[in-house]
Coordinates of C-alpha atoms and ligand atoms in Angstrom, one line a residue:
M1 CA 24.4 5.2 13.9
A2 CA 20.8 5.2 15.1
L3 CA 17.7 7.2 14.2
K4 CA 17.3 10.3 16.4
T5 CA 14.6 10.2 19.0
I6 CA 13.1 13.6 18.8
N7 CA 9.6 14.0 20.2
P8 CA 7.8 16.0 17.4
T9 CA 5.6 17.8 19.9
S10 CA 8.6 19.2 21.7
T11 CA 9.9 21.0 18.6
K12 CA 9.5 24.7 18.0
A13 CA 7.8 24.0 14.7
W14 CA 5.1 22.0 16.4
S15 CA 4.2 24.8 18.8
K16 CA 4.2 27.2 15.9
L17 CA 2.0 24.9 14.0
Q18 CA -0.4 24.7 16.9
A19 CA -0.7 28.4 17.1
H20 CA -1.0 28.7 13.3
F21 CA -3.7 26.0 13.2
K22 CA -6.0 28.3 15.3
T23 CA -5.6 31.0 12.6
I24 CA -6.4 28.7 9.7
E25 CA -8.7 25.9 11.0
N26 CA -11.9 27.8 9.9
T27 CA -10.6 29.3 6.7
H28 CA -12.4 27.9 3.7
L29 CA -10.3 26.5 0.8
K30 CA -12.1 28.9 -1.5
D31 CA -10.7 31.8 0.5
L32 CA -7.2 30.3 0.4
F33 CA -7.4 30.4 -3.4
T34 CA -8.6 34.1 -3.3
Q35 CA -5.8 35.0 -0.9
H36 CA -3.0 33.3 -2.8
E37 CA -2.5 34.3 -6.4
N38 CA -1.1 31.5 -8.5
R39 CA -1.9 29.0 -5.7
A40 CA -2.8 26.2 -8.1
S41 CA 0.4 26.3 -10.1
E42 CA 2.6 27.1 -7.1
M43 CA 1.2 24.1 -5.2
T44 CA 1.7 21.7 -8.1
I45 CA 4.8 19.6 -8.6
Q46 CA 5.3 18.4 -12.1
W47 CA 7.8 15.5 -12.2
E48 CA 8.3 13.1 -15.0
D49 CA 4.8 11.9 -16.0
F50 CA 3.3 13.0 -12.6
Y51 CA 1.2 16.1 -12.1
F52 CA 0.9 16.4 -8.3
D53 CA -1.6 19.1 -7.3
Y54 CA -1.9 19.7 -3.6
S55 CA -3.5 23.2 -3.9
K56 CA -6.9 21.9 -2.7
H57 CA -5.5 21.4 0.8
R58 CA -6.2 23.5 3.9
V59 CA -2.8 24.9 4.0
S60 CA -1.2 28.3 3.3
K61 CA 2.4 29.1 2.4
E62 CA 3.0 29.6 6.1
T63 CA 1.6 26.2 7.0
L64 CA 3.9 24.6 4.5
N65 CA 6.9 26.5 5.7
L66 CA 6.1 25.4 9.3
L67 CA 5.7 21.8 8.2
L68 CA 9.0 21.9 6.4
E69 CA 10.5 23.4 9.5
L70 CA 9.2 20.4 11.4
A71 CA 10.9 18.0 8.9
D72 CA 14.1 19.9 9.5
E73 CA 13.8 19.9 13.2
V74 CA 13.3 16.1 13.4
D75 CA 16.3 15.8 11.0
L76 CA 14.6 14.0 8.2
K77 CA 17.7 14.5 6.0
D78 CA 19.8 12.5 8.5
A79 CA 17.2 9.8 8.7
M80 CA 17.0 9.6 4.9
H81 CA 20.8 9.1 4.8
Q82 CA 20.5 6.2 7.2
Y83 CA 17.5 4.7 5.3
F84 CA 19.2 4.6 1.9
G85 CA 22.7 4.0 3.4
G86 CA 21.7 0.6 5.0
E87 CA 21.8 1.6 8.7
V88 CA 19.9 -0.6 11.1
I89 CA 16.9 1.7 11.2
N90 CA 14.6 -1.2 12.0
A91 CA 16.3 -1.2 15.4
T92 CA 13.7 -3.4 17.3
E93 CA 14.4 -6.3 14.8
G94 CA 18.0 -5.4 14.3
R95 CA 17.6 -5.0 10.6
E96 CA 18.4 -2.6 7.7
V97 CA 15.5 -1.4 5.6
L98 CA 16.6 -1.8 2.1
H99 CA 13.8 -2.4 -0.3
T100 CA 15.3 0.5 -2.2
A101 CA 18.4 -1.6 -2.9
L102 CA 16.2 -4.1 -4.9
R103 CA 15.6 -1.5 -7.5
S104 CA 19.0 0.1 -7.5
P105 CA 21.1 0.0 -10.7
K106 CA 23.6 -2.8 -11.2
D107 CA 26.6 -0.5 -10.5
A108 CA 25.2 0.7 -7.2
E109 CA 26.8 -0.1 -3.9
V110 CA 24.8 -0.9 -0.8
I111 CA 26.7 -2.4 2.0
V112 CA 25.2 -4.8 4.6
D113 CA 27.5 -6.4 7.1
G114 CA 30.6 -5.2 5.2
E115 CA 29.4 -6.6 1.8
N116 CA 27.8 -5.0 -1.2
V117 CA 24.4 -6.7 -1.6
I118 CA 23.8 -5.5 -5.2
P119 CA 25.5 -8.4 -7.0
E120 CA 23.4 -10.9 -5.1
V121 CA 20.2 -8.8 -5.8
Y122 CA 21.1 -9.1 -9.5
Q123 CA 21.8 -12.8 -9.3
V124 CA 18.3 -13.4 -8.0
K125 CA 16.9 -11.0 -10.7
E126 CA 18.6 -13.1 -13.3
K127 CA 17.1 -16.2 -11.8
I128 CA 13.6 -14.6 -11.9
K129 CA 14.2 -13.5 -15.5
D130 CA 15.4 -16.9 -16.6
F131 CA 12.6 -18.8 -14.9
S132 CA 9.8 -16.5 -15.9
D133 CA 11.0 -16.4 -19.5
K134 CA 11.0 -20.2 -19.7
V135 CA 7.6 -20.5 -18.1
C136 CA 6.1 -17.8 -20.3
N137 CA 7.5 -19.1 -23.6
G138 CA 6.6 -22.7 -22.7
T139 CA 10.2 -24.1 -22.5
F140 CA 9.8 -24.9 -18.8
K141 CA 7.2 -27.6 -19.0
S142 CA 4.9 -29.4 -16.7
Y143 CA 5.4 -33.1 -15.6
T144 CA 3.1 -34.1 -18.5
D145 CA 5.3 -32.1 -20.8
Q146 CA 2.8 -29.3 -21.4
P147 CA 3.3 -25.5 -21.2
F148 CA 1.9 -24.0 -18.0
T149 CA -1.4 -22.2 -18.2
D150 CA -2.0 -21.1 -14.6
V151 CA 0.1 -19.8 -11.7
V152 CA -1.1 -20.0 -8.0
N153 CA 0.6 -17.6 -5.6
I154 CA 0.3 -19.0 -2.1
G155 CA 1.2 -16.4 0.6
I156 CA -0.3 -13.9 2.9
G157 CA 0.2 -10.2 4.0
G158 CA 3.3 -8.8 2.2
S159 CA 3.7 -12.2 0.4
D160 CA 0.3 -11.8 -1.2
L161 CA -1.0 -8.2 -1.2
G162 CA 1.8 -6.6 -3.3
P163 CA 1.8 -9.3 -6.0
A164 CA -2.0 -9.5 -6.1
M165 CA -2.4 -5.8 -6.4
V166 CA 0.3 -5.4 -9.1
V167 CA -0.9 -8.4 -11.1
E168 CA -4.4 -6.9 -11.3
A169 CA -3.1 -3.4 -11.8
L170 CA -1.0 -4.5 -14.8
S171 CA -3.5 -7.0 -16.2
F172 CA -3.6 -5.0 -19.4
Y173 CA 0.0 -6.1 -20.0
S174 CA -0.5 -9.7 -19.0
N175 CA 0.3 -12.7 -21.1
H176 CA -1.6 -16.0 -21.5
L177 CA -0.9 -17.2 -17.9
K178 CA -3.7 -17.0 -15.5
T179 CA -2.7 -16.0 -12.0
H180 CA -4.6 -17.0 -8.8
F181 CA -3.9 -16.0 -5.2
V182 CA -4.6 -18.1 -2.2
S183 CA -4.0 -16.3 1.1
N184 CA -6.7 -16.9 3.7
V185 CA -6.5 -19.9 6.0
D186 CA -10.3 -20.2 5.4
G187 CA -10.4 -23.5 3.5
D188 CA -13.0 -22.1 1.2
H189 CA -10.4 -19.9 -0.4
V190 CA -8.0 -22.6 -1.4
N191 CA -10.9 -24.9 -2.5
E192 CA -12.4 -22.3 -4.8
V193 CA -9.0 -21.8 -6.4
V194 CA -8.3 -25.5 -7.0
K195 CA -11.8 -25.9 -8.5
N196 CA -10.6 -23.8 -11.5
I197 CA -7.2 -25.2 -12.2
N198 CA -5.7 -28.2 -14.0
P199 CA -3.0 -29.9 -11.9
E200 CA -1.2 -30.9 -15.1
T201 CA -0.6 -27.3 -16.2
T202 CA -0.5 -25.3 -13.0
L203 CA 2.6 -23.8 -11.3
F204 CA 2.5 -23.2 -7.5
V205 CA 4.6 -20.4 -6.1
I206 CA 4.8 -20.6 -2.3
V207 CA 5.8 -17.2 -0.9
S208 CA 6.8 -16.8 2.7
K209 CA 9.7 -14.8 4.0
T210 CA 9.8 -16.8 7.2
F211 CA 8.3 -20.0 5.9
T212 CA 6.6 -20.4 9.3
T213 CA 3.4 -18.6 8.6
Q214 CA 0.5 -20.8 9.5
E215 CA -1.9 -19.7 6.8
T216 CA 0.7 -20.1 4.0
L217 CA 1.9 -23.5 5.2
S218 CA -1.6 -24.8 5.7
N219 CA -2.6 -23.7 2.2
A220 CA 0.6 -25.1 0.7
N221 CA 0.1 -28.4 2.3
T222 CA -3.5 -28.6 1.2
I223 CA -2.5 -27.8 -2.3
R224 CA 0.3 -30.4 -2.3
E225 CA -2.1 -33.1 -1.0
W226 CA -4.6 -32.1 -3.7
F227 CA -1.8 -32.1 -6.4
L228 CA -0.5 -35.5 -5.3
K229 CA -4.0 -37.0 -5.8
H230 CA -3.4 -36.2 -9.5
A231 CA 0.3 -36.4 -10.0
P232 CA 3.3 -38.5 -8.8
E233 CA 5.7 -37.2 -6.1
T234 CA 8.4 -36.6 -8.7
A235 CA 6.2 -34.0 -10.3
I236 CA 6.6 -31.7 -7.3
S237 CA 9.9 -30.4 -8.5
K238 CA 8.3 -29.3 -11.8
H239 CA 5.3 -27.6 -10.2
F240 CA 6.3 -26.1 -6.9
V241 CA 8.7 -23.2 -6.4
A242 CA 9.2 -21.1 -3.3
V243 CA 10.4 -17.6 -2.3
S244 CA 11.8 -17.4 1.2
T245 CA 14.7 -16.4 3.4
N246 CA 14.3 -19.8 5.2
I247 CA 16.0 -22.1 2.8
E248 CA 16.1 -25.1 5.2
K249 CA 12.4 -25.0 5.9
V250 CA 11.6 -24.8 2.2
K251 CA 13.8 -27.9 1.6
D252 CA 12.0 -29.7 4.5
F253 CA 8.7 -29.0 2.7
G254 CA 10.1 -31.0 -0.2
I255 CA 11.0 -28.2 -2.7
D256 CA 13.9 -28.7 -5.0
E257 CA 16.8 -26.4 -4.0
N258 CA 17.0 -25.1 -7.6
N259 CA 13.4 -24.0 -7.3
I260 CA 14.1 -21.7 -4.3
F261 CA 14.2 -17.9 -4.9
P262 CA 16.0 -16.3 -2.0
M263 CA 15.2 -13.0 -0.3
W264 CA 16.8 -11.2 2.6
N265 CA 16.0 -10.1 6.1
W266 CA 16.7 -6.5 5.1
V267 CA 13.5 -6.5 3.0
G268 CA 10.3 -6.1 5.1
G269 CA 7.4 -8.3 4.0
R270 CA 5.2 -5.3 3.1
F271 CA 7.9 -3.8 1.0
S272 CA 8.9 -7.0 -0.7
L273 CA 7.1 -7.0 -4.1
W274 CA 10.4 -5.8 -5.6
S275 CA 12.2 -8.9 -4.6
A276 CA 11.5 -12.5 -5.7
V277 CA 8.2 -12.0 -3.9
G278 CA 7.3 -10.4 -7.2
L279 CA 7.9 -13.7 -9.1
S280 CA 4.1 -14.0 -9.8
I281 CA 4.2 -10.5 -11.3
S282 CA 7.1 -11.4 -13.5
L283 CA 5.3 -14.5 -14.6
A284 CA 2.1 -12.6 -15.3
V285 CA 3.4 -9.7 -17.3
G286 CA 6.9 -10.9 -18.3
F287 CA 10.3 -9.9 -16.8
D288 CA 10.7 -6.8 -18.9
N289 CA 7.5 -5.3 -17.4
F290 CA 8.6 -6.4 -13.9
E291 CA 11.9 -4.6 -14.5
S292 CA 10.1 -1.4 -15.6
L293 CA 8.1 -1.5 -12.4
L294 CA 11.4 -1.6 -10.5
N295 CA 12.9 1.2 -12.6
G296 CA 9.9 3.4 -11.9
A297 CA 10.3 2.8 -8.2
H298 CA 14.0 3.7 -8.5
K299 CA 13.2 6.9 -10.3
M300 CA 10.9 7.9 -7.3
D301 CA 13.7 6.9 -4.9
E302 CA 16.0 9.3 -6.7
H303 CA 13.4 12.1 -6.7
F304 CA 12.9 11.5 -2.9
K305 CA 16.6 11.4 -2.2
T306 CA 17.7 14.4 -4.2
E307 CA 14.8 16.9 -4.6
A308 CA 14.4 19.8 -2.2
F309 CA 11.7 19.1 0.4
E310 CA 9.4 21.8 -0.9
K311 CA 9.3 20.1 -4.3
N312 CA 9.5 16.6 -3.0
I313 CA 6.3 14.6 -3.6
P314 CA 6.7 12.0 -0.9
V315 CA 7.8 14.6 1.7
I316 CA 4.9 17.0 0.8
T317 CA 2.3 14.2 0.9
A318 CA 3.6 13.0 4.3
L319 CA 3.6 16.5 5.8
L320 CA 0.1 17.1 4.7
S321 CA -1.0 13.8 6.3
V322 CA 0.7 14.8 9.6
W323 CA -1.1 18.2 9.4
Y324 CA -4.5 16.6 9.2
N325 CA -3.8 13.7 11.6
N326 CA -2.2 15.8 14.3
F327 CA -3.8 19.2 14.0
F328 CA -7.2 18.7 12.5
N329 CA -7.5 15.3 14.3
A330 CA -8.6 13.6 11.1
E331 CA -8.4 9.9 11.7
T332 CA -8.7 8.4 8.2
E333 CA -7.5 9.0 4.7
A334 CA -9.2 7.8 1.5
I335 CA -7.3 6.6 -1.5
I336 CA -9.5 6.9 -4.6
P337 CA -7.9 5.6 -7.9
Y338 CA -9.9 6.4 -11.0
S339 CA -8.9 3.1 -12.6
Q340 CA -10.6 -0.2 -12.1
Y341 CA -7.1 -1.8 -12.5
L342 CA -6.2 -0.3 -9.2
N343 CA -9.0 -2.0 -7.4
Q344 CA -6.7 -3.5 -4.7
F345 CA -4.5 -0.4 -4.3
A346 CA -6.1 0.8 -1.0
T347 CA -6.1 -2.7 0.4
Y348 CA -2.5 -3.1 -0.4
L349 CA -1.6 0.3 1.1
Q350 CA -3.5 -0.6 4.3
Q351 CA -0.8 -3.1 5.2
G352 CA 2.0 -0.8 4.2
I353 CA 0.7 2.2 6.1
M354 CA -1.1 0.7 9.0
E355 CA 1.3 -2.2 9.8
S356 CA 4.2 0.3 9.7
N357 CA 2.9 3.3 11.5
G358 CA 0.2 1.9 13.8
K359 CA 2.4 2.3 16.8
S360 CA 2.0 3.9 20.2
V361 CA 5.5 3.7 21.7
D362 CA 8.1 6.1 20.5
R363 CA 11.8 5.4 19.6
N364 CA 12.7 6.0 23.3
G365 CA 10.4 3.2 24.4
D366 CA 7.9 5.7 25.9
K367 CA 4.2 5.7 25.4
I368 CA 3.1 8.3 22.9
N369 CA 0.6 11.1 23.8
Y370 CA -0.1 12.2 20.2
Q371 CA -1.7 10.5 17.2
T372 CA 0.3 8.3 14.8
G373 CA -0.7 6.1 11.9
T374 CA -3.7 7.0 9.9
I375 CA -6.5 4.6 8.9
I376 CA -6.4 4.0 5.2
W377 CA -9.4 3.0 3.0
G378 CA -10.7 3.5 -0.4
E379 CA -12.2 2.1 -3.6
P380 CA -11.9 3.1 -7.2
G381 CA -14.0 5.9 -8.6
T382 CA -16.6 6.0 -10.0
N383 CA -17.9 3.1 -8.0
S384 CA -17.0 4.7 -4.7
Q385 CA -19.0 7.8 -5.7
H386 CA -22.1 5.6 -5.5
A387 CA -21.1 4.0 -2.2
F388 CA -19.4 6.2 0.4
F389 CA -18.9 9.6 -1.2
Q390 CA -22.1 10.9 0.5
L391 CA -20.3 10.8 3.9
I392 CA -17.2 12.5 2.5
H393 CA -19.3 15.3 1.0
Q394 CA -21.9 15.9 3.7
G395 CA -20.9 13.8 6.8
T396 CA -19.4 15.2 10.0
K397 CA -15.9 13.8 9.5
L398 CA -12.9 15.3 7.7
I399 CA -11.4 12.8 5.3
P400 CA -8.5 14.0 3.2
A401 CA -8.4 12.0 0.0
D402 CA -5.9 11.2 -2.7
F403 CA -7.4 11.2 -6.2
I404 CA -5.3 9.2 -8.6
G405 CA -6.1 9.4 -12.3
F406 CA -4.5 8.9 -15.7
T407 CA -4.7 11.3 -18.6
E408 CA -4.6 8.4 -21.2
S409 CA -6.6 5.3 -20.9
L410 CA -5.3 1.9 -21.8
H411 CA -8.4 0.7 -23.6
G412 CA -8.5 3.7 -25.9
N413 CA -12.2 4.3 -25.5
K414 CA -12.2 8.1 -25.4
D415 CA -15.9 8.4 -24.5
H416 CA -15.5 6.3 -21.3
Q417 CA -12.3 8.0 -20.4
D418 CA -13.8 11.5 -20.7
K419 CA -16.8 10.4 -18.6
L420 CA -14.4 8.9 -16.0
M421 CA -12.2 11.9 -15.8
S422 CA -15.0 14.4 -15.8
S423 CA -16.2 12.7 -12.6
F424 CA -12.7 12.8 -11.2
F425 CA -12.4 16.5 -11.7
A426 CA -16.0 17.2 -10.7
Q427 CA -15.5 15.4 -7.4
T428 CA -12.4 17.3 -6.2
E429 CA -14.1 20.5 -7.3
A430 CA -17.3 19.7 -5.5
L431 CA -15.4 18.6 -2.4
M432 CA -13.5 21.9 -2.3
N433 CA -16.2 24.4 -3.3
G434 CA -19.3 22.7 -2.0
K435 CA -22.7 24.3 -2.8
S436 CA -23.9 27.4 -1.0
N437 CA -27.4 28.1 0.3
D438 CA -27.8 30.8 -2.4
T439 CA -27.1 28.3 -5.2
V440 CA -29.4 25.8 -3.7
V441 CA -32.2 28.3 -3.4
E442 CA -31.6 29.5 -6.9
E443 CA -31.8 25.9 -8.2
L444 CA -34.9 25.1 -6.3
K445 CA -36.6 28.2 -7.6
D446 CA -36.5 26.7 -11.0
S447 CA -38.5 23.7 -9.9
S448 CA -42.2 23.9 -9.3
I449 CA -42.2 23.4 -5.5
S450 CA -43.8 25.6 -2.9
E451 CA -41.8 28.3 -1.0
A452 CA -42.4 26.3 2.3
H453 CA -41.1 23.1 0.8
M454 CA -38.1 24.9 -0.6
K455 CA -37.2 26.3 2.8
F456 CA -37.5 22.8 4.2
L457 CA -35.3 21.2 1.6
A458 CA -32.5 23.8 1.3
P459 CA -30.4 22.8 4.3
F460 CA -30.2 19.2 3.2
K461 CA -28.9 20.2 -0.2
I462 CA -26.1 22.5 1.0
F463 CA -22.5 21.2 0.7
D464 CA -20.1 23.0 3.0
G465 CA -17.1 22.0 0.8
N466 CA -13.7 22.7 2.3
K467 CA -12.8 19.0 2.0
P468 CA -9.2 18.5 1.1
T469 CA -7.9 16.4 -1.8
T470 CA -4.6 15.7 -3.5
T471 CA -4.8 15.1 -7.2
I472 CA -2.2 12.8 -8.6
L473 CA -2.6 12.8 -12.3
I474 CA -0.3 10.4 -14.2
K475 CA 0.1 10.1 -18.0
K476 CA -0.8 6.4 -18.3
L477 CA -0.9 3.3 -16.1
T478 CA 2.3 1.5 -17.0
P479 CA 4.6 -0.8 -15.1
E480 CA 6.9 2.2 -14.6
S481 CA 4.3 4.7 -13.5
L482 CA 2.9 2.1 -11.1
G483 CA 6.4 1.6 -9.6
K484 CA 6.7 5.3 -9.0
L485 CA 3.3 5.5 -7.4
I486 CA 4.0 2.6 -5.0
A487 CA 7.4 4.0 -4.1
M488 CA 5.8 7.4 -3.4
Y489 CA 3.6 5.8 -0.7
E490 CA 6.6 3.8 0.7
H491 CA 8.5 7.0 1.3
K492 CA 5.5 8.7 2.7
I493 CA 5.4 5.9 5.3
F494 CA 9.0 6.5 6.1
V495 CA 8.8 10.3 6.5
Q496 CA 5.8 10.0 8.8
G497 CA 7.4 7.4 10.9
I498 CA 10.4 9.7 11.3
I499 CA 8.3 12.6 12.3
W500 CA 6.2 10.6 14.8
N501 CA 9.4 9.2 16.3
I502 CA 8.3 5.6 15.9
F503 CA 9.8 2.5 14.5
S504 CA 7.9 1.9 11.3
Y505 CA 9.5 -1.4 10.2
D506 CA 8.5 -3.9 12.9
Q507 CA 5.0 -5.4 13.3
F508 CA 4.8 -6.9 16.8
G509 CA 1.2 -5.9 16.9
V510 CA 0.3 -8.9 14.8
E511 CA 2.0 -11.4 17.1
L512 CA -0.3 -11.6 20.1
G513 CA -3.4 -12.8 18.2
K514 CA -1.2 -15.5 16.4
Q515 CA 0.1 -16.7 19.8
L516 CA -3.3 -17.0 21.3
A517 CA -4.7 -18.7 18.2
N518 CA -2.1 -21.4 18.6
T519 CA -3.2 -22.0 22.1
I520 CA -6.9 -22.1 21.2
L521 CA -6.2 -24.3 18.2
K522 CA -4.9 -27.0 20.6
E523 CA -8.2 -26.8 22.5
L524 CA -10.3 -27.0 19.3
K525 CA -8.4 -30.0 18.2
D526 CA -8.6 -31.8 21.6
P527 CA -11.4 -31.0 24.0
N528 CA -9.3 -32.5 26.8
V529 CA -6.9 -29.6 26.6
I530 CA -8.1 -26.8 28.9
N531 CA -6.7 -23.3 29.1
N532 CA -7.7 -20.3 31.1
H533 CA -9.7 -17.7 29.2
D534 CA -12.0 -14.9 30.2
D535 CA -15.6 -16.0 30.5
S536 CA -16.7 -14.5 27.1
T537 CA -13.9 -16.3 25.2
Q538 CA -14.5 -19.5 27.1
N539 CA -18.2 -19.5 26.3
L540 CA -17.5 -18.8 22.6
I541 CA -15.0 -21.7 22.4
K542 CA -17.5 -24.1 24.2
Y543 CA -20.4 -22.9 21.9
Y544 CA -18.2 -23.5 18.8
Q545 CA -17.2 -26.9 20.0
S546 CA -20.9 -27.9 20.6
K547 CA -21.8 -26.8 17.1
A548 CA -18.8 -27.7 15.0
Ligands
LIG1 O1 1.0 -10.0 9.1 C1 2.3 -10.2 9.7 C2 3.3 -10.6 8.7 O2 4.5 -10.8 9.4 C3 3.6 -9.6 7.6 O3 4.4 -8.5 8.0 C4 4.1 -10.4 6.5 O4 4.0 -9.7 5.3 C5 3.1 -11.6 6.6 O5 3.0 -11.8 8.0 C6 3.6 -12.9 5.9 O6 4.8 -13.3 6.4 P1 5.7 -14.4 5.6 O7 6.1 -13.8 4.3 O8 6.8 -14.7 6.5 O9 4.8 -15.6 5.5

C-alpha cells in the first residue's frame, strides 16, 4: 500500500474553498460572532484536560465543512490507517513512520517486516527504566564510586531539541541531577558546558540515530578527550552511554555494548523523544514521569485515530493552518505558550514542522505550484508581548497564533498566575476585536490634548483586530499533558503533509549544505586543496584563511 497522490488543488473542495474565500476574506471576526449564535461553544472541543477554542478564527461553519470535505477528498482516513498500521509512508527513505508505536500499550501489535515491534519497544523501555532508576537513586556509581550529579546530552536536531525542550518543560518535576545539552559544533558550546561539570560525577549520553553526524561526533570526541585528561580509559564504560541505531559505530567509538540503548529506523529523528532518545528526560525527571509523558501522547494518538474529524483536535488545527497558508497566503504561524517552562517549545516545533513539511515536490515527484510548510516561530508570553506583539497587532502581516495556557500554575502563586492569564485572555481578545476609531477618539477626549493633536494621533492608536488565534487551555503542565500537546502537533504535521501531497518524513533538504561543508572543510584544513567555488564563496574562504 502507498499513500494516495491527490493534488489538493484539483479537488472539488479546493475550488469551493477558493470561491468561498472570496465571500469571507473581508469579514471581521466580530461579525462572525454576531452571525453565529453559540459560536464560542460550538467551536470549542473539550477533551480530557484540554479546552481547545478555535472560535477566534476567520472561518464560518461553511468554511469548516469545506475544509472537512477537503480532508475526505484527499482520503485522510486511508492515510491515517497507513500511518498507524506501519505502512512504508516514508516512501523516499523506504521506512515506516511509527513513533506512535513507542507509546502504544504493551499488548498492542504493530507489525514491521512481519514482526511485532512492541515487545522490543518494551525491552528498551525496561532498560531505560532500570538505568535511570539506578542513576537517580545513586546505585549506578561513577568510576570514583560517587553518585552522579550531572548528565550531558550530546546530540543535535532531533537528538537534542526534543529532550532539551522536555527537560526544561518538566523542570518542576526534576530530581537532583543537573542536565546539560551540547549540540552546536561551535566549540564554545562544549567548552562552556565542561567548565561547569565535574568529570568524576558526570554521565555523558551520546545521542545519534545514525552515529555519523559531524557535530555530535566532534563534540563526543572533544568531551572524551577532556574526560580522559581527568580519568583513566577504564572509566569510559561507567561514564559514557549511547543511543543509536548504529550499534557497530557506537562500539567503534569505544562504548560498552551494555551501555547502548537501541532505536529503530522506523522512528524519525524529530519524532524520537519517545524512544531511548528520551533517556536524558527519564534521567532528569525519573522514569515514571517519562512514562506519563508517553501515556499522554498515546491518549492523543487514540483521540486522533478515533474521533470524528469535526471534533478532532489535530485535524481541526491542521485544516485551519491550511486555510491560512493556502487561501489567506499567511506565511508564518506563531506559537505562544504562557509558561516559561515552555521556553523552547517553538524552537522544538520548528524542526518538527519545517523539516517535515518544507517540501516543494509532491508525492508524484512533480514540482508543486501551491504553498506547503508554514514558518513557525514564537516565544513565551508575557515576554513576547514586550517583543514582537506590536507587529502581530498592528503590522501588515496576518499571523495566526496558538495561545497555550494552563488553568493551574505549578508554583501555586495565584497572584502571578492571575496576572499571567489575564494577559493571555486580553491578548486574544485584543487581537480579535481590535480598537475602533470611535473608542480611540473617546479615550483621547479624556486627555487634555488639543483637537488637532487628537486627529493626528488617532490613526496610530487604532487596532483593526481580526487577527486569528487558537486557545489551547490545559489544566496543568504535567508530563501527561505535555505528551498530549506534543503529539497534537505531530499529528497536525501528518495531516498537513497528506493534504499537501508531500512526503513529510524525509529531510533531504539538510544534505546539500552538509556535503559542501565537508568539501570546504578539507580546504580549510589544507590550503593546498583547491576546489571550484563561485567567486563570492571563493573570496570568503580566502578571506577566512587569511584571518584565521
Ligand atoms: O538535521 C538533519 C538530521 O538528520 C535530523 O533529522 C536529525 O534529527 C539530526 O540530523 C541528527 O541526526 P542523528 O540523530 O543521526 O545524529
